[in-house]
Amino acid sequence: MPTIQTTTAGSLPRSQALLEAAGARTFAEDGFTWEPSADYDALLTQAVAEVVSRQRDAGITLVGDGEYGKTMASALDYGAWWSYSFQRVAGLALTGTDLFSQPRVRSGPGDVRLTSFVDRRDRHLFPGAYADPASGVSEGSPATAFPTTTGPLAYRGQDATDADVRRLTEALAPGERGFLTAIAPGSAARVWNTHYGSDEEHVWAWAEVLKEEYRRITDAGLVLQLDDPSLAESWDQVNPEPSVEDYRAFTRVRVDALNHAIEGLPREQVRLHLCWGSWHGPHVTDLPLAAILPEVLRARVGSLSFEAANARHEHEWTLWHEVDVPDDLVLVPGVVGHATNVVEHPDLVAQRLGRFVDAVGHERVIASTDCGLGGRVHPEIAWAKVEALGEGARRAGLSRARRTSAPRRGW
């Protein structure tokens, strides 16, 4: 029977004990670097072993650590995939200016610049929804304050990354594959910058720094997932809306920097995660996938993770039947969503998978979640979605086997 592999996009629900332990940790003098804690590390090691086992039981074949090494101190937190990097890079400091308080910036033709998060175009269209704490649009509570790049960037996260690798590899069963997430240079460089002379210089500085983290993950035999929502999501953070040509040029810098950072790594061990941001807003200002795909496909990665289940982008599956997909690229479509509490039926998951199997074959499709589920939906709902994902992939494989073995009907 054809087997369709399964994975997740990274974040999975933390237990209440882990959240409380994280919230009890203290910061160093800089105000955003977590102080080490042997008790927390021991709890974290146990939690990773449990989350790997639970994924396995749900039918996930390429398991992750749930992003547990990326501290989340509240049940609703969309930013742990990003804020962890502040702990691992020198040259950052709290200045009182961050994504929400930085000055609003206006772009012009040939001059694409990111404005503040509160100046996003989607927010301007739905100000009441974004201001209403009961609307469900809230971005949650980040675990740490967001710093500014105030000096030369340098990597200092060797021990933390090695600990992530150790916890996951110890939890894997013999022959089981695992992956760890890491932020991509373009997304990391969205912090406020007062040191580097240009946006491009800042992006490339992050690329040079993060190379070491990427290498440590792949050298351990794990799959590296590069989280880069900025490739598509930044479109909404440019005000006014730029031309597609200008935005592609802006994105090209980020893809070039990413390719530099992963140069020499085994392509089959590198996965790029593309999304439009996991907050539960209307997303009517999202960039169509077709507009960004030519640049995304330049990334020298072995697999591409992308949203294919949410209501704003599910229709774009047809694009994969229209473009020339590189022969060595594995598609990792999200077939269960992070933006709804409705748990997808396994048959719907199987149908969604069939769209991509028909485009590139079952051996080049890995079923996944749209984005991380941890910190975005209730834990009970998140795990029900993971189970629907595993069962849907099983049904998709069974359906494929029946189709290929059934005799053809004649007249």
PDB file of C-alpha atoms in Angstrom, residues 15-304:
ATOM      1  CA  SER A  15       1.635  20.929  29.365  1.00  0.00           C
ATOM      2  CA  GLN A  16       0.433  23.222  32.116  1.00  0.00           C
ATOM      3  CA  ALA A  17       3.391  22.118  34.239  1.00  0.00           C
ATOM      4  CA  LEU A  18       5.827  23.128  31.500  1.00  0.00           C
ATOM      5  CA  LEU A  19       4.138  26.506  31.001  1.00  0.00           C
ATOM      6  CA  GLU A  20       4.187  27.221  34.723  1.00  0.00           C
ATOM      7  CA  ALA A  21       7.819  26.205  35.040  1.00  0.00           C
ATOM      8  CA  ALA A  22       8.724  28.457  32.128  1.00  0.00           C
ATOM      9  CA  GLY A  23       6.818  31.350  33.676  1.00  0.00           C
ATOM     10  CA  ALA A  24       8.754  30.895  36.919  1.00  0.00           C
ATOM     11  CA  ARG A  25      12.139  31.262  35.220  1.00  0.00           C
ATOM     12  CA  THR A  26      14.122  34.456  35.643  1.00  0.00           C
ATOM     13  CA  PHE A  27      15.902  36.690  33.158  1.00  0.00           C
ATOM     14  CA  ALA A  28      19.513  37.799  33.094  1.00  0.00           C
ATOM     15  CA  GLU A  29      20.463  41.450  33.464  1.00  0.00           C
ATOM     16  CA  ASP A  30      19.727  42.131  29.797  1.00  0.00           C
ATOM     17  CA  GLY A  31      16.018  41.527  30.499  1.00  0.00           C
ATOM     18  CA  PHE A  32      15.367  38.871  27.829  1.00  0.00           C
ATOM     19  CA  THR A  33      17.905  36.053  28.240  1.00  0.00           C
ATOM     20  CA  TRP A  34      16.616  33.169  30.366  1.00  0.00           C
ATOM     21  CA  GLU A  35      18.777  32.161  33.313  1.00  0.00           C
ATOM     22  CA  PRO A  36      19.726  28.450  33.239  1.00  0.00           C
ATOM     23  CA  SER A  37      17.708  26.084  35.438  1.00  0.00           C
ATOM     24  CA  ALA A  38      18.586  22.429  35.987  1.00  0.00           C
ATOM     25  CA  ASP A  39      15.053  21.644  37.198  1.00  0.00           C
ATOM     26  CA  TYR A  40      13.502  23.196  34.099  1.00  0.00           C
ATOM     27  CA  ASP A  41      15.912  21.324  31.818  1.00  0.00           C
ATOM     28  CA  ALA A  42      15.002  18.016  33.470  1.00  0.00           C
ATOM     29  CA  LEU A  43      11.287  18.740  33.040  1.00  0.00           C
ATOM     30  CA  LEU A  44      11.916  19.731  29.432  1.00  0.00           C
ATOM     31  CA  THR A  45      13.746  16.481  28.659  1.00  0.00           C
ATOM     32  CA  GLN A  46      10.847  14.456  30.013  1.00  0.00           C
ATOM     33  CA  ALA A  47       8.315  16.575  28.104  1.00  0.00           C
ATOM     34  CA  VAL A  48      10.131  16.093  24.782  1.00  0.00           C
ATOM     35  CA  ALA A  49      10.166  12.326  25.266  1.00  0.00           C
ATOM     36  CA  GLU A  50       6.422  12.419  25.917  1.00  0.00           C
ATOM     37  CA  VAL A  51       5.553  14.636  22.946  1.00  0.00           C
ATOM     38  CA  VAL A  52       7.583  12.449  20.583  1.00  0.00           C
ATOM     39  CA  SER A  53       5.790   9.351  21.862  1.00  0.00           C
ATOM     40  CA  ARG A  54       2.407  11.015  21.472  1.00  0.00           C
ATOM     41  CA  GLN A  55       3.173  12.010  17.867  1.00  0.00           C
ATOM     42  CA  ARG A  56       4.226   8.460  17.128  1.00  0.00           C
ATOM     43  CA  ASP A  57       0.980   7.113  18.570  1.00  0.00           C
ATOM     44  CA  ALA A  58      -0.974   9.555  16.374  1.00  0.00           C
ATOM     45  CA  GLY A  59       0.673   8.256  13.203  1.00  0.00           C
ATOM     46  CA  ILE A  60       3.320  10.948  12.707  1.00  0.00           C
ATOM     47  CA  THR A  61       6.365   9.507  10.942  1.00  0.00           C
ATOM     48  CA  LEU A  62       8.696  12.546  10.952  1.00  0.00           C
ATOM     49  CA  VAL A  63       8.474  13.789  14.519  1.00  0.00           C
ATOM     50  CA  GLY A  64       9.645  16.984  16.171  1.00  0.00           C
ATOM     51  CA  ASP A  65      10.313  18.162  19.704  1.00  0.00           C
ATOM     52  CA  GLY A  66       7.112  20.237  19.664  1.00  0.00           C
ATOM     53  CA  GLU A  67       9.391  23.310  19.748  1.00  0.00           C
ATOM     54  CA  TYR A  68       9.602  22.724  23.499  1.00  0.00           C
ATOM     55  CA  GLY A  69      13.155  24.081  23.524  1.00  0.00           C
ATOM     56  CA  LYS A  70      11.671  27.412  22.456  1.00  0.00           C
ATOM     57  CA  THR A  71      10.210  28.755  25.670  1.00  0.00           C
ATOM     58  CA  MET A  72       6.507  29.538  25.820  1.00  0.00           C
ATOM     59  CA  ALA A  73       5.211  30.826  29.153  1.00  0.00           C
ATOM     60  CA  SER A  74       1.515  31.212  28.325  1.00  0.00           C
ATOM     61  CA  ALA A  75      -1.074  29.020  26.633  1.00  0.00           C
ATOM     62  CA  LEU A  76      -1.548  31.554  23.810  1.00  0.00           C
ATOM     63  CA  ASP A  77       1.755  32.497  22.194  1.00  0.00           C
ATOM     64  CA  TYR A  78       2.315  32.725  18.434  1.00  0.00           C
ATOM     65  CA  GLY A  79       5.930  33.866  18.645  1.00  0.00           C
ATOM     66  CA  ALA A  80       8.051  31.224  20.407  1.00  0.00           C
ATOM     67  CA  TRP A  81       9.430  30.062  17.049  1.00  0.00           C
ATOM     68  CA  TRP A  82      11.017  33.531  16.774  1.00  0.00           C
ATOM     69  CA  SER A  83      11.701  34.778  20.295  1.00  0.00           C
ATOM     70  CA  TYR A  84      13.927  31.773  21.091  1.00  0.00           C
ATOM     71  CA  SER A  85      16.568  33.276  18.771  1.00  0.00           C
ATOM     72  CA  PHE A  86      17.064  36.236  21.093  1.00  0.00           C
ATOM     73  CA  GLN A  87      18.589  33.803  23.588  1.00  0.00           C
ATOM     74  CA  ARG A  88      21.146  32.549  21.100  1.00  0.00           C
ATOM     75  CA  VAL A  89      22.506  35.647  19.354  1.00  0.00           C
ATOM     76  CA  ALA A  90      24.716  38.386  20.800  1.00  0.00           C
ATOM     77  CA  GLY A  91      24.406  41.975  19.607  1.00  0.00           C
ATOM     78  CA  LEU A  92      20.812  42.448  20.793  1.00  0.00           C
ATOM     79  CA  ALA A  93      19.501  44.701  23.563  1.00  0.00           C
ATOM     80  CA  LEU A  94      16.209  46.014  24.893  1.00  0.00           C
ATOM     81  CA  THR A  95      15.744  49.615  23.790  1.00  0.00           C
ATOM     82  CA  GLY A  96      12.022  50.164  24.298  1.00  0.00           C
ATOM     83  CA  THR A  97      11.475  49.953  20.530  1.00  0.00           C
ATOM     84  CA  ASP A  98       9.991  46.747  19.161  1.00  0.00           C
ATOM     85  CA  LEU A  99       7.625  45.443  16.490  1.00  0.00           C
ATOM     86  CA  PHE A 100       4.638  47.229  18.009  1.00  0.00           C
ATOM     87  CA  SER A 101       6.261  50.475  19.113  1.00  0.00           C
ATOM     88  CA  GLN A 102       8.660  51.108  16.237  1.00  0.00           C
ATOM     89  CA  PRO A 103       7.922  54.059  13.948  1.00  0.00           C
ATOM     90  CA  ARG A 104       5.437  53.631  11.150  1.00  0.00           C
ATOM     91  CA  VAL A 105       7.174  53.613   7.794  1.00  0.00           C
ATOM     92  CA  ARG A 106       5.828  54.380   4.346  1.00  0.00           C
ATOM     93  CA  SER A 107       7.264  52.575   1.325  1.00  0.00           C
ATOM     94  CA  GLY A 108       7.471  53.853  -2.236  1.00  0.00           C
ATOM     95  CA  PRO A 109       8.216  52.494  -5.708  1.00  0.00           C
ATOM     96  CA  GLY A 110      11.510  50.635  -5.606  1.00  0.00           C
ATOM     97  CA  ASP A 111      11.758  51.198  -1.850  1.00  0.00           C
ATOM     98  CA  VAL A 112      10.058  48.397   0.092  1.00  0.00           C
ATOM     99  CA  ARG A 113      10.413  48.800   3.851  1.00  0.00           C
ATOM    100  CA  LEU A 114       8.630  47.090   6.718  1.00  0.00           C
ATOM    101  CA  THR A 115       6.371  49.175   8.896  1.00  0.00           C
ATOM    102  CA  SER A 116       5.297  48.347  12.456  1.00  0.00           C
ATOM    103  CA  PHE A 117       3.054  45.383  13.248  1.00  0.00           C
ATOM    104  CA  VAL A 118       0.245  47.707  14.372  1.00  0.00           C
ATOM    105  CA  ASP A 119       0.423  49.437  10.985  1.00  0.00           C
ATOM    106  CA  ARG A 120      -0.329  46.274   9.020  1.00  0.00           C
ATOM    107  CA  ARG A 121      -2.889  46.769   6.254  1.00  0.00           C
ATOM    108  CA  ASP A 122      -5.113  43.942   7.544  1.00  0.00           C
ATOM    109  CA  ARG A 123      -5.357  45.807  10.861  1.00  0.00           C
ATOM    110  CA  HIS A 124      -6.430  48.985   9.110  1.00  0.00           C
ATOM    111  CA  LEU A 125      -9.251  47.137   7.373  1.00  0.00           C
ATOM    112  CA  PHE A 126     -10.538  45.493  10.574  1.00  0.00           C
ATOM    113  CA  PRO A 127      -9.641  47.883  13.420  1.00  0.00           C
ATOM    114  CA  GLY A 128     -12.550  46.828  15.613  1.00  0.00           C
ATOM    115  CA  ALA A 129     -11.733  43.122  15.399  1.00  0.00           C
ATOM    116  CA  TYR A 130      -8.061  43.679  16.170  1.00  0.00           C
ATOM    117  CA  ALA A 131      -8.879  45.957  19.115  1.00  0.00           C
ATOM    118  CA  ASP A 132     -11.493  43.639  20.632  1.00  0.00           C
ATOM    119  CA  PRO A 133      -9.950  41.137  23.083  1.00  0.00           C
ATOM    120  CA  ALA A 134     -13.014  38.904  22.679  1.00  0.00           C
ATOM    121  CA  SER A 135     -12.764  38.671  18.865  1.00  0.00           C
ATOM    122  CA  GLY A 136     -10.272  35.797  18.823  1.00  0.00           C
ATOM    123  CA  VAL A 137      -7.741  37.825  16.823  1.00  0.00           C
ATOM    124  CA  SER A 138      -5.312  38.405  19.725  1.00  0.00           C
ATOM    125  CA  GLU A 139      -1.693  37.420  19.088  1.00  0.00           C
ATOM    126  CA  GLY A 140      -1.259  36.181  22.659  1.00  0.00           C
ATOM    127  CA  SER A 141       1.579  36.834  25.104  1.00  0.00           C
ATOM    128  CA  PRO A 142       5.212  36.436  23.982  1.00  0.00           C
ATOM    129  CA  ALA A 143       7.568  34.808  26.457  1.00  0.00           C
ATOM    130  CA  THR A 144      10.124  37.611  26.257  1.00  0.00           C
ATOM    131  CA  ALA A 145      10.355  41.239  25.207  1.00  0.00           C
ATOM    132  CA  PHE A 146      11.570  41.822  21.645  1.00  0.00           C
ATOM    133  CA  PRO A 147      15.048  43.378  21.464  1.00  0.00           C
ATOM    134  CA  THR A 148      16.819  45.577  18.926  1.00  0.00           C
ATOM    135  CA  THR A 149      19.978  44.833  16.968  1.00  0.00           C
ATOM    136  CA  THR A 150      22.362  47.300  18.584  1.00  0.00           C
ATOM    137  CA  GLY A 151      25.757  45.775  17.768  1.00  0.00           C
ATOM    138  CA  PRO A 152      27.533  43.189  15.624  1.00  0.00           C
ATOM    139  CA  LEU A 153      25.618  39.909  15.670  1.00  0.00           C
ATOM    140  CA  ALA A 154      27.383  36.755  16.867  1.00  0.00           C
ATOM    141  CA  TYR A 155      26.130  33.279  17.664  1.00  0.00           C
ATOM    142  CA  ARG A 156      26.062  32.253  21.339  1.00  0.00           C
ATOM    143  CA  GLY A 157      23.490  29.465  21.255  1.00  0.00           C
ATOM    144  CA  GLN A 158      25.762  26.447  20.914  1.00  0.00           C
ATOM    145  CA  ASP A 159      24.783  24.849  24.232  1.00  0.00           C
ATOM    146  CA  ALA A 160      21.062  25.508  23.774  1.00  0.00           C
ATOM    147  CA  THR A 161      21.003  24.075  20.258  1.00  0.00           C
ATOM    148  CA  ASP A 162      23.024  21.041  21.325  1.00  0.00           C
ATOM    149  CA  ALA A 163      20.546  20.481  24.153  1.00  0.00           C
ATOM    150  CA  ASP A 164      17.628  20.599  21.681  1.00  0.00           C
ATOM    151  CA  VAL A 165      19.412  18.037  19.510  1.00  0.00           C
ATOM    152  CA  ARG A 166      20.193  15.777  22.456  1.00  0.00           C
ATOM    153  CA  ARG A 167      16.655  15.808  23.846  1.00  0.00           C
ATOM    154  CA  LEU A 168      15.102  14.933  20.492  1.00  0.00           C
ATOM    155  CA  THR A 169      17.605  12.277  19.441  1.00  0.00           C
ATOM    156  CA  GLU A 170      17.290  10.549  22.816  1.00  0.00           C
ATOM    157  CA  ALA A 171      13.517  10.411  22.366  1.00  0.00           C
ATOM    158  CA  LEU A 172      13.633   8.890  18.872  1.00  0.00           C
ATOM    159  CA  ALA A 173      13.035   5.182  18.366  1.00  0.00           C
ATOM    160  CA  PRO A 174      15.605   3.204  16.319  1.00  0.00           C
ATOM    161  CA  GLY A 175      15.253   4.172  12.678  1.00  0.00           C
ATOM    162  CA  GLU A 176      12.841   7.017  13.431  1.00  0.00           C
ATOM    163  CA  ARG A 177      13.361  10.396  11.761  1.00  0.00           C
ATOM    164  CA  GLY A 178      13.189  13.694  13.602  1.00  0.00           C
ATOM    165  CA  PHE A 179      13.263  17.410  12.799  1.00  0.00           C
ATOM    166  CA  LEU A 180      14.022  20.646  14.614  1.00  0.00           C
ATOM    167  CA  THR A 181      12.893  24.123  13.642  1.00  0.00           C
ATOM    168  CA  ALA A 182      15.092  27.205  13.379  1.00  0.00           C
ATOM    169  CA  ILE A 183      14.324  30.734  12.314  1.00  0.00           C
ATOM    170  CA  ALA A 184      15.362  31.811   8.802  1.00  0.00           C
ATOM    171  CA  PRO A 185      17.518  34.929   8.302  1.00  0.00           C
ATOM    172  CA  GLY A 186      14.783  37.048   6.716  1.00  0.00           C
ATOM    173  CA  SER A 187      12.348  36.464   9.558  1.00  0.00           C
ATOM    174  CA  ALA A 188      15.023  36.968  12.223  1.00  0.00           C
ATOM    175  CA  ALA A 189      15.984  40.307  10.707  1.00  0.00           C
ATOM    176  CA  ARG A 190      12.561  41.807  11.316  1.00  0.00           C
ATOM    177  CA  VAL A 191      13.668  42.974  14.765  1.00  0.00           C
ATOM    178  CA  TRP A 192      14.376  46.695  14.948  1.00  0.00           C
ATOM    179  CA  ASN A 193      17.929  47.539  13.815  1.00  0.00           C
ATOM    180  CA  THR A 194      20.104  50.488  14.844  1.00  0.00           C
ATOM    181  CA  HIS A 195      23.507  48.991  14.034  1.00  0.00           C
ATOM    182  CA  TYR A 196      23.630  47.829  10.414  1.00  0.00           C
ATOM    183  CA  GLY A 197      23.495  50.393   7.662  1.00  0.00           C
ATOM    184  CA  SER A 198      20.782  48.797   5.552  1.00  0.00           C
ATOM    185  CA  ASP A 199      18.053  46.197   5.600  1.00  0.00           C
ATOM    186  CA  GLU A 200      20.063  43.956   3.275  1.00  0.00           C
ATOM    187  CA  GLU A 201      23.162  44.160   5.462  1.00  0.00           C
ATOM    188  CA  HIS A 202      21.060  43.243   8.498  1.00  0.00           C
ATOM    189  CA  VAL A 203      19.526  40.212   6.748  1.00  0.00           C
ATOM    190  CA  TRP A 204      22.918  38.928   5.647  1.00  0.00           C
ATOM    191  CA  ALA A 205      24.334  39.390   9.139  1.00  0.00           C
ATOM    192  CA  TRP A 206      21.609  37.102  10.487  1.00  0.00           C
ATOM    193  CA  ALA A 207      22.359  34.603   7.722  1.00  0.00           C
ATOM    194  CA  GLU A 208      26.011  34.465   8.694  1.00  0.00           C
ATOM    195  CA  VAL A 209      25.182  34.032  12.372  1.00  0.00           C
ATOM    196  CA  LEU A 210      22.513  31.341  11.997  1.00  0.00           C
ATOM    197  CA  LYS A 211      24.694  29.111   9.800  1.00  0.00           C
ATOM    198  CA  GLU A 212      26.149  27.545  12.921  1.00  0.00           C
ATOM    199  CA  GLU A 213      22.755  26.592  14.336  1.00  0.00           C
ATOM    200  CA  TYR A 214      21.695  25.023  11.058  1.00  0.00           C
ATOM    201  CA  ARG A 215      24.890  22.996  10.792  1.00  0.00           C
ATOM    202  CA  ARG A 216      24.580  21.630  14.320  1.00  0.00           C
ATOM    203  CA  ILE A 217      21.093  20.324  13.568  1.00  0.00           C
ATOM    204  CA  THR A 218      21.898  18.646  10.269  1.00  0.00           C
ATOM    205  CA  ASP A 219      25.225  17.252  11.521  1.00  0.00           C
ATOM    206  CA  ALA A 220      23.175  15.348  14.108  1.00  0.00           C
ATOM    207  CA  GLY A 221      21.275  13.652  11.275  1.00  0.00           C
ATOM    208  CA  LEU A 222      18.071  15.609  11.930  1.00  0.00           C
ATOM    209  CA  VAL A 223      15.928  17.445   9.405  1.00  0.00           C
ATOM    210  CA  LEU A 224      16.207  21.221   9.699  1.00  0.00           C
ATOM    211  CA  GLN A 225      12.982  23.196   9.231  1.00  0.00           C
ATOM    212  CA  LEU A 226      13.651  26.828   8.388  1.00  0.00           C
ATOM    213  CA  ASP A 227      10.767  28.970   9.588  1.00  0.00           C
ATOM    214  CA  ASP A 228      10.357  31.904   7.230  1.00  0.00           C
ATOM    215  CA  PRO A 229       6.872  33.419   7.394  1.00  0.00           C
ATOM    216  CA  SER A 230       8.429  36.728   6.362  1.00  0.00           C
ATOM    217  CA  LEU A 231       8.648  35.612   2.737  1.00  0.00           C
ATOM    218  CA  ALA A 232       4.881  35.841   2.336  1.00  0.00           C
ATOM    219  CA  GLU A 233       3.700  37.543   5.528  1.00  0.00           C
ATOM    220  CA  SER A 234       5.797  40.695   5.130  1.00  0.00           C
ATOM    221  CA  TRP A 235       3.613  41.711   2.187  1.00  0.00           C
ATOM    222  CA  ASP A 236       0.984  42.857   4.689  1.00  0.00           C
ATOM    223  CA  GLN A 237       3.652  44.726   6.659  1.00  0.00           C
ATOM    224  CA  VAL A 238       4.471  46.997   3.720  1.00  0.00           C
ATOM    225  CA  ASN A 239       2.357  50.134   3.614  1.00  0.00           C
ATOM    226  CA  PRO A 240       1.050  51.131   1.139  1.00  0.00           C
ATOM    227  CA  GLU A 241       0.774  47.907  -0.844  1.00  0.00           C
ATOM    228  CA  PRO A 242       3.838  47.611  -3.106  1.00  0.00           C
ATOM    229  CA  SER A 243       3.989  46.279  -6.642  1.00  0.00           C
ATOM    230  CA  VAL A 244       4.551  42.545  -6.907  1.00  0.00           C
ATOM    231  CA  GLU A 245       7.799  43.240  -8.773  1.00  0.00           C
ATOM    232  CA  ASP A 246       9.149  45.404  -5.938  1.00  0.00           C
ATOM    233  CA  TYR A 247       8.112  42.854  -3.343  1.00  0.00           C
ATOM    234  CA  ARG A 248       9.773  40.037  -5.240  1.00  0.00           C
ATOM    235  CA  ALA A 249      13.005  42.046  -5.241  1.00  0.00           C
ATOM    236  CA  PHE A 250      12.628  42.522  -1.479  1.00  0.00           C
ATOM    237  CA  THR A 251      12.064  38.776  -1.070  1.00  0.00           C
ATOM    238  CA  ARG A 252      14.959  37.887  -3.370  1.00  0.00           C
ATOM    239  CA  VAL A 253      17.401  39.295  -0.820  1.00  0.00           C
ATOM    240  CA  ARG A 254      15.961  36.975   1.814  1.00  0.00           C
ATOM    241  CA  VAL A 255      16.082  33.869  -0.369  1.00  0.00           C
ATOM    242  CA  ASP A 256      19.669  34.656  -1.381  1.00  0.00           C
ATOM    243  CA  ALA A 257      20.652  35.049   2.277  1.00  0.00           C
ATOM    244  CA  LEU A 258      18.892  31.809   3.179  1.00  0.00           C
ATOM    245  CA  ASN A 259      20.716  29.945   0.409  1.00  0.00           C
ATOM    246  CA  HIS A 260      24.004  31.305   1.709  1.00  0.00           C
ATOM    247  CA  ALA A 261      23.208  30.173   5.239  1.00  0.00           C
ATOM    248  CA  ILE A 262      22.414  26.576   4.181  1.00  0.00           C
ATOM    249  CA  GLU A 263      25.189  26.222   1.619  1.00  0.00           C
ATOM    250  CA  GLY A 264      26.833  22.814   1.932  1.00  0.00           C
ATOM    251  CA  LEU A 265      24.050  21.245   3.995  1.00  0.00           C
ATOM    252  CA  PRO A 266      22.437  18.034   2.703  1.00  0.00           C
ATOM    253  CA  ARG A 267      19.497  19.253   0.678  1.00  0.00           C
ATOM    254  CA  GLU A 268      17.282  16.347   1.720  1.00  0.00           C
ATOM    255  CA  GLN A 269      17.717  17.437   5.363  1.00  0.00           C
ATOM    256  CA  VAL A 270      16.502  20.999   4.829  1.00  0.00           C
ATOM    257  CA  ARG A 271      12.834  21.975   4.805  1.00  0.00           C
ATOM    258  CA  LEU A 272      11.508  25.505   4.309  1.00  0.00           C
ATOM    259  CA  HIS A 273       8.298  26.512   6.076  1.00  0.00           C
ATOM    260  CA  LEU A 274       6.315  29.219   4.297  1.00  0.00           C
ATOM    261  CA  CYS A 275       3.175  30.753   5.779  1.00  0.00           C
ATOM    262  CA  TRP A 276       1.170  33.946   6.055  1.00  0.00           C
ATOM    263  CA  GLY A 277       1.388  34.281   9.822  1.00  0.00           C
ATOM    264  CA  SER A 278      -0.530  32.179  12.305  1.00  0.00           C
ATOM    265  CA  TRP A 279      -2.564  34.861  14.066  1.00  0.00           C
ATOM    266  CA  HIS A 280      -6.325  34.360  13.663  1.00  0.00           C
ATOM    267  CA  GLY A 281      -7.091  37.525  11.725  1.00  0.00           C
ATOM    268  CA  PRO A 282      -9.046  37.965   8.477  1.00  0.00           C
ATOM    269  CA  HIS A 283      -5.891  37.790   6.291  1.00  0.00           C
ATOM    270  CA  VAL A 284      -7.627  39.490   3.354  1.00  0.00           C
ATOM    271  CA  THR A 285      -4.356  41.285   2.549  1.00  0.00           C
ATOM    272  CA  ASP A 286      -2.394  38.035   2.168  1.00  0.00           C
ATOM    273  CA  LEU A 287      -0.209  37.756  -0.902  1.00  0.00           C
ATOM    274  CA  PRO A 288      -1.367  35.062  -3.361  1.00  0.00           C
ATOM    275  CA  LEU A 289       0.965  32.080  -3.453  1.00  0.00           C
ATOM    276  CA  ALA A 290       1.396  32.440  -7.220  1.00  0.00           C
ATOM    277  CA  ALA A 291       2.992  35.865  -6.745  1.00  0.00           C
ATOM    278  CA  ILE A 292       5.725  34.637  -4.421  1.00  0.00           C
ATOM    279  CA  LEU A 293       6.288  31.075  -5.616  1.00  0.00           C
ATOM    280  CA  PRO A 294       8.936  31.883  -8.278  1.00  0.00           C
ATOM    281  CA  GLU A 295      11.190  33.310  -5.570  1.00  0.00           C
ATOM    282  CA  VAL A 296      10.391  30.589  -3.035  1.00  0.00           C
ATOM    283  CA  LEU A 297      11.303  27.862  -5.511  1.00  0.00           C
ATOM    284  CA  ARG A 298      14.807  29.334  -5.765  1.00  0.00           C
ATOM    285  CA  ALA A 299      15.491  28.206  -2.199  1.00  0.00           C
ATOM    286  CA  ARG A 300      17.899  25.272  -2.319  1.00  0.00           C
ATOM    287  CA  VAL A 301      15.904  23.050   0.009  1.00  0.00           C
ATOM    288  CA  GLY A 302      14.698  19.464  -0.222  1.00  0.00           C
ATOM    289  CA  SER A 303      11.129  20.076   0.904  1.00  0.00           C
ATOM    290  CA  LEU A 304       8.661  22.936   1.165  1.00  0.00           C
TER     291      LEU A 304
END
